Short mmCIF file of C-alpha atoms and ligand atoms in Angstrom, two decimals:
data_model
loop_
_atom_site.label_atom_id
_atom_site.label_comp_id
_atom_site.label_asym_id
_atom_site.label_seq_id
_atom_site.Cartn_x
_atom_site.Cartn_y
_atom_site.Cartn_z
CA MET A 1 134.74 111.34 283.24
CA PRO A 2 132.72 112.59 279.95
CA ASN A 3 134.71 112.06 276.65
CA SER A 4 136.72 114.67 274.45
CA THR A 5 134.03 114.90 271.49
CA THR A 6 133.56 117.19 268.47
CA ALA A 7 131.97 119.82 270.28
CA THR A 8 134.09 120.32 272.86
CA LYS A 9 136.77 120.86 269.82
CA HIS A 10 134.12 122.72 268.40
CA LEU A 11 134.14 125.24 271.63
CA LEU A 12 137.64 125.64 272.30
CA THR A 13 138.71 126.46 269.00
CA ARG A 14 136.33 129.06 267.95
CA ARG A 15 137.27 132.47 267.19
CA SER A 16 136.04 135.26 265.32
CA THR A 17 136.82 135.09 261.86
CA SER A 18 137.39 138.85 260.31
CA ILE A 19 135.41 140.76 258.01
CA ARG A 20 138.72 141.33 256.27
CA ASN A 21 139.22 137.61 255.43
CA MET A 22 135.46 136.80 254.74
CA VAL A 23 134.13 136.35 251.69
CA ASP A 24 131.13 135.47 249.27
CA PRO A 25 129.16 132.40 249.38
CA ALA A 26 127.26 133.67 252.41
CA PRO A 27 125.36 130.89 253.77
CA SER A 28 122.63 128.92 252.13
CA GLN A 29 118.67 129.43 252.68
CA GLU A 30 118.78 126.00 254.41
CA ASP A 31 122.41 127.27 256.90
CA LEU A 32 120.81 130.57 257.54
CA LYS A 33 117.58 128.55 258.73
CA THR A 34 120.08 126.48 261.07
CA ILE A 35 121.55 129.40 262.43
CA LEU A 36 118.92 131.17 263.26
CA LYS A 37 117.20 128.62 265.11
CA ILE A 38 120.44 127.67 266.94
CA GLY A 39 120.58 131.01 267.76
CA ALA A 40 117.28 131.42 269.66
CA ARG A 41 117.35 128.08 271.03
CA VAL A 42 119.22 129.88 274.53
CA PRO A 43 118.68 129.96 278.16
CA ASP A 44 115.87 133.00 278.29
CA HIS A 45 114.06 133.08 281.82
CA GLY A 46 110.59 132.47 281.32
CA LYS A 47 110.33 132.05 277.63
CA ARG A 48 110.13 135.76 277.16
CA ALA A 49 112.42 135.57 273.67
CA PRO A 50 113.69 138.90 274.50
CA TRP A 51 115.43 139.72 270.86
CA TYR A 52 114.45 138.94 267.82
CA PHE A 53 115.97 138.80 264.31
CA ILE A 54 117.46 141.48 261.43
CA VAL A 55 118.16 139.62 258.43
CA PHE A 56 120.66 141.31 255.89
CA ASP A 57 121.37 139.74 252.89
CA GLU A 58 122.72 140.53 249.37
CA GLN A 59 120.14 143.02 248.61
CA ALA A 60 119.78 144.48 252.24
CA ARG A 61 122.94 144.95 252.94
CA LYS A 62 122.68 147.56 250.13
CA ASP A 63 119.52 148.96 250.98
CA ILE A 64 120.67 150.16 254.52
CA ALA A 65 123.68 152.15 252.74
CA PRO A 66 121.52 155.13 252.80
CA LEU A 67 120.21 155.05 256.31
CA LEU A 68 124.06 154.49 256.96
CA ARG A 69 125.42 157.49 255.69
CA GLU A 70 122.31 159.57 257.09
CA SER A 71 123.64 158.28 260.57
CA TYR A 72 127.16 159.18 260.76
CA LYS A 73 126.09 162.60 259.69
CA GLN A 74 124.91 162.54 263.19
CA GLU A 75 128.44 161.13 264.38
CA ASP A 76 130.11 163.76 263.08
CA PRO A 77 128.60 166.34 260.69
CA ASN A 78 131.95 167.17 259.30
CA ALA A 79 132.70 164.44 257.55
CA THR A 80 134.18 163.92 253.75
CA ASP A 81 131.72 162.55 250.58
CA ALA A 82 134.56 159.76 250.83
CA LYS A 83 133.85 159.08 254.27
CA LEU A 84 130.41 158.88 254.36
CA ASP A 85 130.33 156.82 251.17
CA LEU A 86 132.90 154.32 252.99
CA GLU A 87 130.39 154.47 256.65
CA SER A 88 127.33 153.84 254.26
CA GLU A 89 129.38 149.82 252.80
CA ARG A 90 129.69 148.60 256.52
CA PHE A 91 126.61 146.10 256.29
CA LEU A 92 128.97 144.89 252.19
CA ARG A 93 131.76 144.03 254.90
CA ALA A 94 130.79 140.22 254.68
CA PRO A 95 127.88 138.16 253.38
CA LEU A 96 125.23 138.12 255.51
CA VAL A 97 125.07 140.04 258.39
CA ILE A 98 122.03 139.13 261.30
CA GLY A 99 121.31 141.92 263.75
CA VAL A 100 120.46 140.92 267.06
CA ILE A 101 118.47 142.68 269.23
CA SER A 102 117.79 142.70 272.72
CA ARG A 103 113.82 143.57 273.00
CA ILE A 104 112.45 144.13 277.04
CA ARG A 105 109.45 142.13 277.53
CA GLU A 106 106.56 142.84 279.65
CA ALA A 107 107.45 139.72 282.33
CA LYS A 108 107.99 139.58 285.94
CA HIS A 109 111.69 138.97 284.88
CA PRO A 110 114.22 141.14 285.41
CA MET A 111 115.65 143.15 282.47
CA TRP A 112 119.63 142.17 283.17
CA GLU A 113 118.08 138.67 282.64
CA GLN A 114 116.54 139.50 279.28
CA VAL A 115 119.44 141.57 278.44
CA LEU A 116 122.09 138.46 279.04
CA SER A 117 119.53 136.09 277.51
CA ALA A 118 120.65 138.33 273.88
CA GLY A 119 124.15 137.24 274.39
CA ALA A 120 123.80 134.35 274.62
CA VAL A 121 122.06 134.98 271.09
CA CYS A 122 124.76 136.65 269.84
CA LEU A 123 127.16 133.90 270.68
CA ASN A 124 124.83 131.11 269.40
CA LEU A 125 124.62 132.50 266.31
CA CYS A 126 128.55 132.58 266.33
CA HIS A 127 128.67 129.10 266.89
CA ALA A 128 126.19 128.29 264.82
CA ALA A 129 128.02 129.47 261.34
CA HIS A 130 131.40 127.61 262.75
CA ALA A 131 130.11 124.82 263.30
CA LEU A 132 128.64 125.31 259.63
CA GLY A 133 132.40 126.33 258.38
CA TYR A 134 131.81 130.01 258.40
CA GLY A 135 133.30 133.11 260.08
CA ALA A 136 131.81 134.11 262.12
CA ASN A 137 132.20 137.93 264.01
CA TRP A 138 130.76 139.57 266.30
CA LEU A 139 130.25 143.60 266.55
CA THR A 140 129.00 146.56 267.09
CA GLU A 141 130.63 149.92 266.22
CA TRP A 142 129.26 153.25 265.61
CA TYR A 143 125.85 152.10 264.46
CA SER A 144 124.61 150.26 267.34
CA PHE A 145 124.66 152.53 269.23
CA ASN A 146 123.33 155.92 267.22
CA ASP A 147 119.56 157.18 268.08
CA HIS A 148 118.75 158.13 263.47
CA PHE A 149 120.56 154.54 262.72
CA LYS A 150 118.30 152.33 265.46
CA LYS A 151 114.44 154.59 264.61
CA GLY A 152 115.64 154.04 261.23
CA LEU A 153 115.88 150.34 261.30
CA GLY A 154 112.37 150.69 263.38
CA LEU A 155 113.54 150.24 266.69
CA ASP A 156 112.07 151.79 270.08
CA GLU A 157 112.75 152.95 273.84
CA ARG A 158 112.29 149.10 274.27
CA ASP A 159 115.00 147.50 272.14
CA ASN A 160 118.56 148.21 271.96
CA VAL A 161 121.51 146.28 269.12
CA ALA A 162 123.00 142.98 271.07
CA GLY A 163 125.29 143.05 268.25
CA PHE A 164 125.36 142.29 264.31
CA ILE A 165 126.83 139.24 263.23
CA TYR A 166 128.96 139.33 260.11
CA ILE A 167 128.88 135.91 258.39
CA GLY A 168 130.73 134.61 255.59
CA THR A 169 133.04 132.18 254.03
CA PRO A 170 136.65 131.90 256.07
CA THR A 171 139.79 132.85 253.71
CA CYS A 172 142.05 131.31 256.30
CA SER A 173 142.20 130.49 259.84
CA ASN A 174 142.43 132.44 262.83
CA GLU A 175 145.06 133.02 264.77
CA GLU A 176 144.67 132.06 268.67
CA ARG A 177 143.87 134.81 270.19
CA GLU A 178 145.05 135.55 274.11
CA ARG A 179 142.71 134.27 276.73
CA PRO A 180 141.87 135.32 280.09
CA TYR A 181 144.62 133.48 282.87
CA LEU A 182 141.80 131.08 285.04
CA SER A 183 144.12 131.89 288.04
CA LYS A 184 142.50 135.36 287.68
CA ILE A 185 139.18 134.97 287.73
CA VAL A 186 138.31 132.08 289.22
CA THR A 187 137.85 131.19 292.74
CA HIS A 188 137.44 127.69 294.07
CA TRP A 189 135.47 129.29 296.91
CA SER A 190 135.95 128.89 300.85
CA PRO A 191 134.79 131.18 303.78
CA ASP A 192 138.37 133.18 304.12
CA THR A 193 139.16 133.57 300.57
CA PRO A 194 139.55 136.36 298.43
CA LEU A 195 137.63 136.53 295.62
CA ASN A 196 139.90 136.73 291.94
CA LYS A 197 137.83 139.44 290.66
CA GLY A 198 140.81 140.06 287.82
CA ASP A 199 141.31 143.68 288.59
CA LYS A 200 144.82 144.01 288.67
CA GLU A 201 145.23 142.56 285.03
CA TYR A 202 141.81 143.52 283.31
CA ASN A 203 140.99 146.76 284.59
CA GLN A 204 142.19 150.03 282.04
CA PRO A 205 142.38 152.75 284.81
CA LYS A 206 142.74 155.77 282.31
CA PHE A 207 138.99 154.96 281.29
CA GLY A 208 137.59 154.00 284.46
CA LEU A 209 134.48 152.64 284.22
CA PRO A 210 132.07 152.68 280.71
CA LYS A 211 129.65 155.54 281.38
CA GLN A 212 127.87 154.54 278.26
CA GLY A 213 125.06 151.81 280.24
CA VAL A 214 122.12 150.07 278.42
CA LYS A 215 119.22 152.55 278.37
CA PHE A 216 116.06 150.89 279.95
CA PRO A 217 112.49 151.86 279.11
CA ASP A 218 111.15 152.96 282.79
C1 FMN B 1 129.05 142.95 272.43
C2 FMN B 1 129.97 142.91 271.54
C3 FMN B 1 130.87 143.64 270.69
C4 FMN B 1 132.11 144.13 270.36
N1 FMN B 1 131.80 145.22 269.12
C5 FMN B 1 132.91 144.82 268.06
C6 FMN B 1 133.47 146.50 267.96
O1 FMN B 1 132.12 147.08 267.51
N2 FMN B 1 133.94 145.78 266.84
C7 FMN B 1 135.73 145.74 267.25
O2 FMN B 1 136.76 145.02 266.48
N3 FMN B 1 135.47 144.18 268.10
C8 FMN B 1 134.34 143.63 268.50
N4 FMN B 1 133.98 143.00 269.25
C9 FMN B 1 134.96 141.86 270.11
C10 FMN B 1 134.28 140.62 269.07
O3 FMN B 1 133.28 140.50 268.64
C11 FMN B 1 135.64 139.31 269.55
O4 FMN B 1 135.63 139.10 270.52
C12 FMN B 1 137.15 139.65 268.81
O5 FMN B 1 136.69 139.59 268.11
C13 FMN B 1 137.75 138.29 269.33
O6 FMN B 1 136.79 137.28 269.90
P1 FMN B 1 137.07 135.68 270.05
O7 FMN B 1 138.70 135.47 269.18
O8 FMN B 1 136.57 135.14 271.42
O9 FMN B 1 135.96 134.68 268.66
C14 FMN B 1 132.83 142.84 270.10
C15 FMN B 1 132.23 142.77 271.11
C16 FMN B 1 130.82 141.88 272.02
C17 FMN B 1 131.23 140.92 272.86
#
């Protein structure tokens, strides 16, 4: 039986750091390179790299503010100046932000698999940051789904935001978060055993099924 290793401990303890608890310093250039390298080391059916990164370092987090501001007007045309100021400063909440864009490649590999691979990138970035002693948080928020923002960044119809990974130095340790009960979502298969789908525990019937899907190109 394999021993419990440092890697196992890391995987069992990783938690997102709230951006409220992230301060300078940002990862060094060398650490950033390592984080990106680990981010790109994910399963990817067919080696199509169906994702790319947009790094917002110190200055870029400020330079993106006008686009965020303009984009928020699309969300709420009646937003006050104070609200627009607040929204324009979203990327300033952490020392480093890495955008992960899922890009559908022309390939025989199903789009669903290409999108899943982008999700794996996001988690690997979080693991990498954590392993190097930083805090990380995978967020999407409103701007990930805002057409003006996506267009302004240079995304096209094959691109979708998989996430923005906020990274910084944590000011405190993270509280544990409740995890799913494995007994509700794991089935040891046999011909007559009903599947544990977790519906009773994890559905929120008042919302119904999500309407917002991933937009795939034709
Ligand atoms: C695709 C995706 C988007 C997310 N977007 C947000 C978000 O916009 N705001 C938020 O508070 N948490 C968001 N989360 C949740 C956090 O990243 C994180 O899962 C949560 O804070 C705790 O997870 P952890 O304790 O396993 O790190 C998102 C998670 C995923 C997978």
